Amino acid sequence: MSPAPAFGHGGIIQDVVDRVAEARVTEPAFAWRCIQGTGLDLVGVQDGYIPDLMFLETETFAAAQRADVLYVVPDQVELVVEVTSPSNAGNDRRPREHRKLTKWNGYARSEIPYYLLIDRDPGVSRITLYSIPDGASGGHLHQDTWEFGETVVLPDPFGLEIPAAWRPWA
């Protein structure tokens, strides 16, 4: 069994969840919900992950909840969020040439539109939003980056700003 993530890791996820909840209350047209701890079955690439957080359209979220599904599939997910931990940060990042495929590849190969990577490694400490997944190559064709302390701006269809007053792991 993997150890539980550090409090700082969970705190970052909670900050994103709180911002989504706030948007749902203050912006009637905001059409997104997020979920933690649910499996993502990457059927097309014969793999599966449990992302730190996933964004689903409100209607898709409600349908999955009514059906009491065990996991969701890539067509139901618009954005995945991963926060790195010291023990497995390499699993979340773009792979180095000598490494096996990572979640970065899996999300692209499954054509999930957005992948938000919050990298807490003190040597990197940045937030990257990968987009325009290329299923054939298993890579993303675009990325936007922010430093810790900046406000992350998720583009349409989200239109969400997330203050990133986060710190690298100790």
GROMACS .gro file of N, CA and C in nm:
model
  510
    1MET      N    1   0.085  -0.118   0.000
    1MET     CA    2   0.000   0.000   0.000
    1MET      C    3   0.089   0.124   0.000
    2SER      N    4   0.053   0.221  -0.081
    2SER     CA    5   0.129   0.346  -0.088
    2SER      C    6   0.098   0.431   0.035
    3PRO      N    7   0.198   0.504   0.084
    3PRO     CA    8   0.171   0.593   0.198
    3PRO      C    9   0.081   0.708   0.154
    4ALA      N   10   0.008   0.764   0.248
    4ALA     CA   11  -0.079   0.878   0.219
    4ALA      C   12   0.007   0.998   0.181
    5PRO      N   13  -0.044   1.083   0.091
    5PRO     CA   14   0.031   1.204   0.056
    5PRO      C   15   0.045   1.296   0.177
    6ALA      N   16   0.145   1.382   0.173
    6ALA     CA   17   0.166   1.480   0.279
    6ALA      C   18   0.050   1.579   0.284
    7PHE      N   19   0.036   1.646   0.396
    7PHE     CA   20  -0.073   1.741   0.413
    7PHE      C   21  -0.068   1.852   0.308
    8GLY      N   22   0.052   1.898   0.275
    8GLY     CA   23   0.065   2.003   0.174
    8GLY      C   24   0.009   1.961   0.039
    9HIS      N   25   0.028   1.836   0.004
    9HIS     CA   26  -0.025   1.779  -0.120
    9HIS      C   27  -0.178   1.787  -0.119
   10GLY      N   28  -0.237   1.736  -0.011
   10GLY     CA   29  -0.382   1.740   0.003
   10GLY      C   30  -0.436   1.881   0.012
   11GLY      N   31  -0.359   1.970   0.074
   11GLY     CA   32  -0.401   2.109   0.085
   11GLY      C   33  -0.412   2.177  -0.050
   12ILE      N   34  -0.321   2.145  -0.141
   12ILE     CA   35  -0.327   2.201  -0.277
   12ILE      C   36  -0.453   2.154  -0.346
   13ILE      N   37  -0.481   2.025  -0.338
   13ILE     CA   38  -0.603   1.971  -0.399
   13ILE      C   39  -0.725   2.039  -0.338
   14GLN      N   40  -0.725   2.056  -0.207
   14GLN     CA   41  -0.839   2.121  -0.142
   14GLN      C   42  -0.855   2.265  -0.189
   15ASP      N   43  -0.744   2.336  -0.212
   15ASP     CA   44  -0.752   2.473  -0.264
   15ASP      C   45  -0.823   2.475  -0.400
   16VAL      N   46  -0.791   2.380  -0.486
   16VAL     CA   47  -0.856   2.373  -0.618
   16VAL      C   48  -1.004   2.339  -0.602
   17VAL      N   49  -1.035   2.242  -0.517
   17VAL     CA   50  -1.174   2.203  -0.492
   17VAL      C   51  -1.252   2.322  -0.438
   18ASP      N   52  -1.194   2.395  -0.344
   18ASP     CA   53  -1.261   2.512  -0.286
   18ASP      C   54  -1.291   2.616  -0.393
   19ARG      N   55  -1.198   2.637  -0.484
   19ARG     CA   56  -1.218   2.736  -0.590
   19ARG      C   57  -1.330   2.693  -0.685
   20VAL      N   58  -1.337   2.564  -0.716
   20VAL     CA   59  -1.445   2.512  -0.799
   20VAL      C   60  -1.579   2.529  -0.726
   21ALA      N   61  -1.583   2.496  -0.599
   21ALA     CA   62  -1.707   2.511  -0.521
   21ALA      C   63  -1.751   2.657  -0.517
   22GLU      N   64  -1.657   2.747  -0.500
   22GLU     CA   65  -1.688   2.891  -0.500
   22GLU      C   66  -1.747   2.933  -0.635
   23ALA      N   67  -1.685   2.887  -0.743
   23ALA     CA   68  -1.734   2.923  -0.876
   23ALA      C   69  -1.875   2.868  -0.899
   24ARG      N   70  -1.903   2.750  -0.849
   24ARG     CA   71  -2.036   2.690  -0.866
   24ARG      C   72  -2.143   2.774  -0.797
   25VAL      N   73  -2.106   2.839  -0.685
   25VAL     CA   74  -2.202   2.920  -0.611
   25VAL      C   75  -2.215   3.060  -0.671
   26THR      N   76  -2.103   3.119  -0.711
   26THR     CA   77  -2.105   3.260  -0.753
   26THR      C   78  -2.126   3.280  -0.904
   27GLU      N   79  -2.104   3.177  -0.982
   27GLU     CA   80  -2.116   3.189  -1.127
   27GLU      C   81  -2.217   3.085  -1.177
   28PRO      N   82  -2.342   3.125  -1.195
   28PRO     CA   83  -2.447   3.028  -1.232
   28PRO      C   84  -2.416   2.947  -1.358
   29ALA      N   85  -2.339   3.001  -1.450
   29ALA     CA   86  -2.308   2.929  -1.574
   29ALA      C   87  -2.191   2.832  -1.559
   30PHE      N   88  -2.126   2.830  -1.444
   30PHE     CA   89  -2.011   2.741  -1.424
   30PHE      C   90  -2.059   2.596  -1.427
   31ALA      N   91  -2.009   2.520  -1.522
   31ALA     CA   92  -2.065   2.386  -1.552
   31ALA      C   93  -1.975   2.272  -1.511
   32TRP      N   94  -1.897   2.287  -1.404
   32TRP     CA   95  -1.797   2.186  -1.370
   32TRP      C   96  -1.810   2.139  -1.227
   33ARG      N   97  -1.779   2.011  -1.208
   33ARG     CA   98  -1.765   1.951  -1.075
   33ARG      C   99  -1.631   1.880  -1.075
   34CYS      N  100  -1.579   1.855  -0.957
   34CYS     CA  101  -1.454   1.779  -0.950
   34CYS      C  102  -1.470   1.667  -0.849
   35ILE      N  103  -1.386   1.566  -0.867
   35ILE     CA  104  -1.391   1.447  -0.781
   35ILE      C  105  -1.249   1.398  -0.754
   36GLN      N  106  -1.230   1.349  -0.631
   36GLN     CA  107  -1.102   1.292  -0.588
   36GLN      C  108  -1.119   1.144  -0.560
   37GLY      N  109  -1.011   1.069  -0.573
   37GLY     CA  110  -1.010   0.930  -0.529
   37GLY      C  111  -1.091   0.834  -0.614
   38THR      N  112  -1.128   0.876  -0.732
   38THR     CA  113  -1.204   0.789  -0.822
   38THR      C  114  -1.112   0.739  -0.932
   39GLY      N  115  -1.130   0.615  -0.970
   39GLY     CA  116  -1.047   0.557  -1.074
   39GLY      C  117  -1.082   0.611  -1.212
   40LEU      N  118  -0.980   0.618  -1.296
   40LEU     CA  119  -0.995   0.659  -1.435
   40LEU      C  120  -0.947   0.543  -1.520
   41ASP      N  121  -1.039   0.482  -1.593
   41ASP     CA  122  -1.007   0.367  -1.677
   41ASP      C  123  -0.968   0.417  -1.815
   42LEU      N  124  -0.841   0.405  -1.849
   42LEU     CA  125  -0.791   0.447  -1.979
   42LEU      C  126  -0.805   0.329  -2.075
   43VAL      N  127  -0.928   0.299  -2.108
   43VAL     CA  128  -0.964   0.181  -2.185
   43VAL      C  129  -0.881   0.170  -2.313
   44GLY      N  130  -0.871   0.279  -2.387
   44GLY     CA  131  -0.803   0.276  -2.516
   44GLY      C  132  -0.656   0.243  -2.509
   45VAL      N  133  -0.593   0.269  -2.395
   45VAL     CA  134  -0.450   0.243  -2.383
   45VAL      C  135  -0.422   0.131  -2.282
   46GLN      N  136  -0.529   0.065  -2.239
   46GLN     CA  137  -0.519  -0.048  -2.147
   46GLN      C  138  -0.439  -0.014  -2.022
   47ASP      N  139  -0.482   0.093  -1.957
   47ASP     CA  140  -0.418   0.137  -1.833
   47ASP      C  141  -0.526   0.201  -1.747
   48GLY      N  142  -0.490   0.239  -1.628
   48GLY     CA  143  -0.582   0.307  -1.539
   48GLY      C  144  -0.505   0.378  -1.429
   49TYR      N  145  -0.559   0.491  -1.385
   49TYR     CA  146  -0.496   0.572  -1.280
   49TYR      C  147  -0.603   0.616  -1.182
   50ILE      N  148  -0.557   0.667  -1.071
   50ILE     CA  149  -0.643   0.739  -0.978
   50ILE      C  150  -0.583   0.879  -0.968
   51PRO      N  151  -0.629   0.972  -1.053
   51PRO     CA  152  -0.574   1.108  -1.048
   51PRO      C  153  -0.604   1.174  -0.914
   52ASP      N  154  -0.525   1.273  -0.880
   52ASP     CA  155  -0.551   1.348  -0.758
   52ASP      C  156  -0.687   1.418  -0.766
   53LEU      N  157  -0.724   1.463  -0.886
   53LEU     CA  158  -0.850   1.534  -0.903
   53LEU      C  159  -0.891   1.527  -1.050
   54MET      N  160  -1.020   1.520  -1.075
   54MET     CA  161  -1.072   1.522  -1.212
   54MET      C  162  -1.186   1.621  -1.221
   55PHE      N  163  -1.193   1.694  -1.333
   55PHE     CA  164  -1.305   1.784  -1.362
   55PHE      C  165  -1.397   1.715  -1.462
   56LEU      N  166  -1.526   1.713  -1.430
   56LEU     CA  167  -1.629   1.660  -1.518
   56LEU      C  168  -1.738   1.765  -1.533
   57GLU      N  169  -1.804   1.766  -1.649
   57GLU     CA  170  -1.919   1.855  -1.663
   57GLU      C  171  -2.024   1.813  -1.560
   58THR      N  172  -2.099   1.909  -1.511
   58THR     CA  173  -2.197   1.885  -1.406
   58THR      C  174  -2.293   1.772  -1.442
   59GLU      N  175  -2.342   1.771  -1.565
   59GLU     CA  176  -2.437   1.666  -1.608
   59GLU      C  177  -2.370   1.529  -1.611
   60THR      N  178  -2.246   1.524  -1.657
   60THR     CA  179  -2.171   1.398  -1.660
   60THR      C  180  -2.147   1.347  -1.519
   61PHE      N  181  -2.110   1.439  -1.431
   61PHE     CA  182  -2.088   1.405  -1.290
   61PHE      C  183  -2.215   1.345  -1.230
   62ALA      N  184  -2.329   1.412  -1.253
   62ALA     CA  185  -2.457   1.365  -1.198
   62ALA      C  186  -2.494   1.227  -1.252
   63ALA      N  187  -2.472   1.205  -1.381
   63ALA     CA  188  -2.504   1.075  -1.441
   63ALA      C  189  -2.415   0.965  -1.382
   64ALA      N  190  -2.288   0.993  -1.364
   64ALA     CA  191  -2.197   0.894  -1.305
   64ALA      C  192  -2.235   0.866  -1.160
   65GLN      N  193  -2.276   0.970  -1.090
   65GLN     CA  194  -2.318   0.952  -0.951
   65GLN      C  195  -2.445   0.869  -0.943
   66ARG      N  196  -2.543   0.897  -1.029
   66ARG     CA  197  -2.668   0.819  -1.031
   66ARG      C  198  -2.640   0.672  -1.063
   67ALA      N  199  -2.548   0.648  -1.155
   67ALA     CA  200  -2.516   0.510  -1.196
   67ALA      C  201  -2.423   0.442  -1.096
   68ASP      N  202  -2.370   0.518  -1.001
   68ASP     CA  203  -2.279   0.464  -0.899
   68ASP      C  204  -2.164   0.388  -0.965
   69VAL      N  205  -2.101   0.452  -1.063
   69VAL     CA  206  -1.993   0.387  -1.138
   69VAL      C  207  -1.871   0.363  -1.049
   70LEU      N  208  -1.793   0.264  -1.083
   70LEU     CA  209  -1.669   0.235  -1.010
   70LEU      C  210  -1.556   0.326  -1.055
   71TYR      N  211  -1.561   0.368  -1.180
   71TYR     CA  212  -1.457   0.452  -1.237
   71TYR      C  213  -1.519   0.530  -1.352
   72VAL      N  214  -1.449   0.631  -1.397
   72VAL     CA  215  -1.492   0.706  -1.514
   72VAL      C  216  -1.396   0.674  -1.628
   73VAL      N  217  -1.435   0.716  -1.749
   73VAL     CA  218  -1.354   0.693  -1.868
   73VAL      C  219  -1.313   0.828  -1.927
   74PRO      N  220  -1.211   0.832  -2.010
   74PRO     CA  221  -1.159   0.960  -2.061
   74PRO      C  222  -1.263   1.050  -2.126
   75ASP      N  223  -1.361   0.995  -2.196
   75ASP     CA  224  -1.463   1.079  -2.260
   75ASP      C  225  -1.546   1.158  -2.159
   76GLN      N  226  -1.545   1.117  -2.033
   76GLN     CA  227  -1.621   1.186  -1.929
   76GLN      C  228  -1.540   1.295  -1.860
   77VAL      N  229  -1.411   1.299  -1.882
   77VAL     CA  230  -1.321   1.387  -1.807
   77VAL      C  231  -1.266   1.496  -1.898
   78GLU      N  232  -1.271   1.619  -1.849
   78GLU     CA  233  -1.219   1.732  -1.927
   78GLU      C  234  -1.080   1.772  -1.880
   79LEU      N  235  -1.052   1.753  -1.750
   79LEU     CA  236  -0.922   1.794  -1.696
   79LEU      C  237  -0.885   1.700  -1.583
   80VAL      N  238  -0.758   1.660  -1.579
   80VAL     CA  239  -0.705   1.586  -1.465
   80VAL      C  240  -0.600   1.673  -1.397
   81VAL      N  241  -0.589   1.656  -1.266
   81VAL     CA  242  -0.491   1.731  -1.187
   81VAL      C  243  -0.405   1.631  -1.112
   82GLU      N  244  -0.276   1.649  -1.120
   82GLU     CA  245  -0.181   1.570  -1.040
   82GLU      C  246  -0.091   1.666  -0.965
   83VAL      N  247  -0.063   1.633  -0.840
   83VAL     CA  248   0.032   1.707  -0.756
   83VAL      C  249   0.145   1.610  -0.725
   84THR      N  250   0.268   1.651  -0.754
   84THR     CA  251   0.379   1.558  -0.735
   84THR      C  252   0.411   1.537  -0.587
   85SER      N  253   0.464   1.420  -0.560
   85SER     CA  254   0.514   1.382  -0.428
   85SER      C  255   0.658   1.335  -0.446
   86PRO      N  256   0.742   1.348  -0.343
   86PRO     CA  257   0.883   1.310  -0.359
   86PRO      C  258   0.904   1.166  -0.405
   87SER      N  259   0.818   1.074  -0.362
   87SER     CA  260   0.840   0.933  -0.393
   87SER      C  261   0.802   0.893  -0.535
   88ASN      N  262   0.718   0.973  -0.602
   88ASN     CA  263   0.673   0.928  -0.734
   88ASN      C  264   0.652   1.042  -0.834
   89ALA      N  265   0.720   1.152  -0.819
   89ALA     CA  266   0.703   1.268  -0.908
   89ALA      C  267   0.727   1.230  -1.054
   90GLY      N  268   0.822   1.143  -1.079
   90GLY     CA  269   0.853   1.104  -1.216
   90GLY      C  270   0.738   1.036  -1.287
   91ASN      N  271   0.646   0.977  -1.211
   91ASN     CA  272   0.529   0.912  -1.271
   91ASN      C  273   0.431   1.012  -1.330
   92ASP      N  274   0.435   1.137  -1.284
   92ASP     CA  275   0.340   1.239  -1.327
   92ASP      C  276   0.392   1.325  -1.442
   93ARG      N  277   0.523   1.332  -1.457
   93ARG     CA  278   0.585   1.424  -1.552
   93ARG      C  279   0.602   1.363  -1.691
   94ARG      N  280   0.640   1.453  -1.784
   94ARG     CA  281   0.682   1.407  -1.917
   94ARG      C  282   0.801   1.314  -1.894
   95PRO      N  283   0.802   1.197  -1.957
   95PRO     CA  284   0.911   1.103  -1.930
   95PRO      C  285   1.044   1.149  -1.988
   96ARG      N  286   1.147   1.111  -1.919
   96ARG     CA  287   1.281   1.131  -1.974
   96ARG      C  288   1.302   1.019  -2.076
   97GLU      N  289   1.399   1.033  -2.162
   97GLU     CA  290   1.420   0.936  -2.270
   97GLU      C  291   1.436   0.793  -2.221
   98HIS      N  292   1.498   0.775  -2.107
   98HIS     CA  293   1.526   0.640  -2.058
   98HIS      C  294   1.412   0.583  -1.972
   99ARG      N  295   1.308   0.661  -1.949
   99ARG     CA  296   1.198   0.615  -1.862
   99ARG      C  297   1.086   0.552  -1.942
  100LYS      N  298   1.010   0.473  -1.873
  100LYS     CA  299   0.888   0.418  -1.932
  100LYS      C  300   0.783   0.528  -1.948
  101LEU      N  301   0.670   0.493  -2.004
  101LEU     CA  302   0.561   0.588  -2.018
  101LEU      C  303   0.510   0.632  -1.881
  102THR      N  304   0.463   0.756  -1.875
  102THR     CA  305   0.415   0.813  -1.749
  102THR      C  306   0.269   0.854  -1.764
  103LYS      N  307   0.212   0.910  -1.658
  103LYS     CA  308   0.076   0.961  -1.665
  103LYS      C  309   0.065   1.070  -1.771
  104TRP      N  310   0.169   1.150  -1.788
  104TRP     CA  311   0.172   1.254  -1.891
  104TRP      C  312   0.138   1.193  -2.027
  105ASN      N  313   0.199   1.079  -2.058
  105ASN     CA  314   0.169   1.010  -2.184
  105ASN      C  315   0.030   0.948  -2.184
  106GLY      N  316  -0.006   0.886  -2.073
  106GLY     CA  317  -0.135   0.817  -2.066
  106GLY      C  318  -0.251   0.912  -2.085
  107TYR      N  319  -0.244   1.029  -2.023
  107TYR     CA  320  -0.351   1.127  -2.040
  107TYR      C  321  -0.356   1.178  -2.183
  108ALA      N  322  -0.240   1.197  -2.245
  108ALA     CA  323  -0.237   1.243  -2.385
  108ALA      C  324  -0.287   1.133  -2.478
  109ARG      N  325  -0.241   1.010  -2.459
  109ARG     CA  326  -0.284   0.899  -2.545
  109ARG      C  327  -0.434   0.876  -2.534
  110SER      N  328  -0.492   0.906  -2.419
  110SER     CA  329  -0.636   0.891  -2.399
  110SER      C  330  -0.713   1.015  -2.442
  111GLU      N  331  -0.641   1.117  -2.485
  111GLU     CA  332  -0.696   1.242  -2.537
  111GLU      C  333  -0.785   1.315  -2.438
  112ILE      N  334  -0.745   1.313  -2.311
  112ILE     CA  335  -0.810   1.399  -2.211
  112ILE      C  336  -0.763   1.541  -2.243
  113PRO      N  337  -0.856   1.633  -2.261
  113PRO     CA  338  -0.819   1.765  -2.315
  113PRO      C  339  -0.717   1.845  -2.234
  114TYR      N  340  -0.721   1.835  -2.101
  114TYR     CA  341  -0.630   1.917  -2.019
  114TYR      C  342  -0.570   1.833  -1.907
  115TYR      N  343  -0.443   1.859  -1.881
  115TYR     CA  344  -0.370   1.795  -1.772
  115TYR      C  345  -0.297   1.904  -1.695
  116LEU      N  346  -0.339   1.927  -1.571
  116LEU     CA  347  -0.276   2.027  -1.484
  116LEU      C  348  -0.180   1.956  -1.390
  117LEU      N  349  -0.051   1.983  -1.406
  117LEU     CA  350   0.052   1.923  -1.322
  117LEU      C  351   0.106   2.029  -1.227
  118ILE      N  352   0.090   2.004  -1.099
  118ILE     CA  353   0.141   2.093  -0.995
  118ILE      C  354   0.264   2.024  -0.938
  119ASP      N  355   0.380   2.071  -0.980
  119ASP     CA  356   0.506   2.004  -0.946
  119ASP      C  357   0.570   2.074  -0.827
  120ARG      N  358   0.570   2.008  -0.713
  120ARG     CA  359   0.620   2.065  -0.587
  120ARG      C  360   0.769   2.041  -0.565
  121ASP      N  361   0.835   1.977  -0.658
  121ASP     CA  362   0.979   1.952  -0.646
  121ASP      C  363   1.051   2.086  -0.631
  122PRO      N  364   1.133   2.103  -0.526
  122PRO     CA  365   1.202   2.232  -0.508
  122PRO      C  366   1.290   2.271  -0.627
  123GLY      N  367   1.336   2.173  -0.704
  123GLY     CA  368   1.419   2.204  -0.821
  123GLY      C  369   1.338   2.252  -0.941
  124VAL      N  370   1.206   2.237  -0.933
  124VAL     CA  371   1.118   2.274  -1.045
  124VAL      C  372   1.015   2.377  -1.000
  125SER      N  373   0.936   2.342  -0.902
  125SER     CA  374   0.834   2.429  -0.842
  125SER      C  375   0.757   2.512  -0.944
  126ARG      N  376   0.676   2.446  -1.021
  126ARG     CA  377   0.594   2.518  -1.118
  126ARG      C  378   0.465   2.442  -1.145
  127ILE      N  379   0.373   2.513  -1.206
  127ILE     CA  380   0.244   2.458  -1.243
  127ILE      C  381   0.239   2.460  -1.395
  128THR      N  382   0.200   2.349  -1.455
  128THR     CA  383   0.193   2.341  -1.601
  128THR      C  384   0.057   2.286  -1.641
  129LEU      N  385  -0.007   2.358  -1.733
  129LEU     CA  386  -0.130   2.310  -1.792
  129LEU      C  387  -0.098   2.261  -1.932
  130TYR      N  388  -0.106   2.130  -1.950
  130TYR     CA  389  -0.083   2.070  -2.080
  130TYR      C  390  -0.218   2.061  -2.152
  131SER      N  391  -0.216   2.087  -2.282
  131SER     CA  392  -0.338   2.079  -2.361
  131SER      C  393  -0.305   2.032  -2.502
  132ILE      N  394  -0.407   2.020  -2.582
  132ILE     CA  395  -0.399   1.967  -2.717
  132ILE      C  396  -0.325   1.832  -2.716
  133PRO      N  397  -0.390   1.732  -2.655
  133PRO     CA  398  -0.327   1.599  -2.651
  133PRO      C  399  -0.322   1.536  -2.790
  134ASP      N  400  -0.215   1.466  -2.817
  134ASP     CA  401  -0.200   1.395  -2.943
  134ASP      C  402  -0.197   1.246  -2.910
  135GLY      N  403  -0.309   1.181  -2.933
  135GLY     CA  404  -0.320   1.040  -2.900
  135GLY      C  405  -0.219   0.952  -2.970
  136ALA      N  406  -0.186   0.986  -3.093
  136ALA     CA  407  -0.093   0.903  -3.170
  136ALA      C  408   0.049   0.908  -3.112
  137SER      N  409   0.096   1.026  -3.077
  137SER     CA  410   0.233   1.038  -3.025
  137SER      C  411   0.240   1.021  -2.874
  138GLY      N  412   0.126   1.033  -2.807
  138GLY     CA  413   0.127   1.024  -2.661
  138GLY      C  414   0.188   1.145  -2.595
  139GLY      N  415   0.175   1.261  -2.659
  139GLY     CA  416   0.228   1.385  -2.603
  139GLY      C  417   0.126   1.496  -2.612
  140HIS      N  418   0.160   1.608  -2.553
  140HIS     CA  419   0.075   1.727  -2.556
  140HIS      C  420   0.140   1.830  -2.646
  141LEU      N  421   0.061   1.898  -2.728
  141LEU     CA  422   0.116   1.992  -2.825
  141LEU      C  423   0.126   2.135  -2.772
  142HIS      N  424   0.068   2.161  -2.654
  142HIS     CA  425   0.072   2.296  -2.598
  142HIS      C  426   0.085   2.288  -2.446
  143GLN      N  427   0.148   2.391  -2.391
  143GLN     CA  428   0.154   2.401  -2.245
  143GLN      C  429   0.162   2.547  -2.204
  144ASP      N  430   0.101   2.576  -2.089
  144ASP     CA  431   0.111   2.706  -2.023
  144ASP      C  432   0.171   2.679  -1.886
  145THR      N  433   0.255   2.769  -1.837
  145THR     CA  434   0.319   2.747  -1.706
  145THR      C  435   0.305   2.870  -1.617
  146TRP      N  436   0.304   2.843  -1.487
  146TRP     CA  437   0.300   2.946  -1.385
  146TRP      C  438   0.398   2.907  -1.275
  147GLU      N  439   0.451   3.009  -1.210
  147GLU     CA  440   0.535   2.987  -1.093
  147GLU      C  441   0.446   2.980  -0.970
  148PHE      N  442   0.494   2.915  -0.865
  148PHE     CA  443   0.420   2.916  -0.739
  148PHE      C  444   0.407   3.062  -0.695
  149GLY      N  445   0.289   3.097  -0.645
  149GLY     CA  446   0.261   3.234  -0.605
  149GLY      C  447   0.181   3.311  -0.709
  150GLU      N  448   0.184   3.266  -0.834
  150GLU     CA  449   0.105   3.330  -0.938
  150GLU      C  450  -0.037   3.272  -0.937
  151THR      N  451  -0.125   3.334  -1.012
  151THR     CA  452  -0.261   3.283  -1.027
  151THR      C  453  -0.270   3.199  -1.153
  152VAL      N  454  -0.312   3.075  -1.136
  152VAL     CA  455  -0.331   2.984  -1.248
  152VAL      C  456  -0.463   3.022  -1.315
  153VAL      N  457  -0.459   3.043  -1.446
  153VAL     CA  458  -0.579   3.079  -1.521
  153VAL      C  459  -0.614   2.963  -1.613
  154LEU      N  460  -0.719   2.891  -1.577
  154LEU     CA  461  -0.767   2.783  -1.663
  154LEU      C  462  -0.851   2.846  -1.774
  155PRO      N  463  -0.822   2.813  -1.899
  155PRO     CA  464  -0.892   2.876  -2.012
  155PRO      C  465  -1.034   2.823  -2.026
  156ASP      N  466  -1.106   2.881  -2.123
  156ASP     CA  467  -1.236   2.825  -2.158
  156ASP      C  468  -1.214   2.680  -2.197
  157PRO      N  469  -1.295   2.591  -2.158
  157PRO     CA  470  -1.432   2.611  -2.111
  157PRO      C  471  -1.446   2.634  -1.961
  158PHE      N  472  -1.335   2.641  -1.888
  158PHE     CA  473  -1.342   2.655  -1.742
  158PHE      C  474  -1.357   2.801  -1.698
  159GLY      N  475  -1.271   2.887  -1.752
  159GLY     CA  476  -1.274   3.026  -1.711
  159GLY      C  477  -1.255   3.041  -1.561
  160LEU      N  478  -1.159   2.969  -1.507
  160LEU     CA  479  -1.139   2.964  -1.362
  160LEU      C  480  -1.000   3.013  -1.327
  161GLU      N  481  -0.992   3.098  -1.226
  161GLU     CA  482  -0.863   3.144  -1.174
  161GLU      C  483  -0.840   3.081  -1.037
  162ILE      N  484  -0.718   3.027  -1.020
  162ILE     CA  485  -0.684   2.959  -0.895
  162ILE      C  486  -0.558   3.022  -0.838
  163PRO      N  487  -0.569   3.093  -0.726
  163PRO     CA  488  -0.448   3.147  -0.663
  163PRO      C  489  -0.358   3.031  -0.620
  164ALA      N  490  -0.233   3.038  -0.659
  164ALA     CA  491  -0.139   2.927  -0.633
  164ALA      C  492  -0.037   2.967  -0.528
  165ALA      N  493  -0.083   2.998  -0.410
  165ALA     CA  494   0.005   3.036  -0.299
  165ALA      C  495   0.060   2.909  -0.234
  166TRP      N  496   0.124   2.827  -0.315
  166TRP     CA  497   0.174   2.698  -0.270
  166TRP      C  498   0.324   2.701  -0.254
  167ARG      N  499   0.375   2.599  -0.188
  167ARG     CA  500   0.520   2.589  -0.166
  167ARG      C  501   0.570   2.452  -0.209
  168PRO      N  502   0.698   2.445  -0.243
  168PRO     CA  503   0.758   2.314  -0.272
  168PRO      C  504   0.757   2.227  -0.147
  169TRP      N  505   0.774   2.098  -0.167
  169TRP     CA  506   0.786   2.011  -0.051
  169TRP      C  507   0.917   2.042   0.021
  170ALA      N  508   0.924   2.005   0.148
  170ALA     CA  509   1.042   2.036   0.231
  170ALA      C  510   1.157   1.945   0.196
   0.00000   0.00000   0.00000
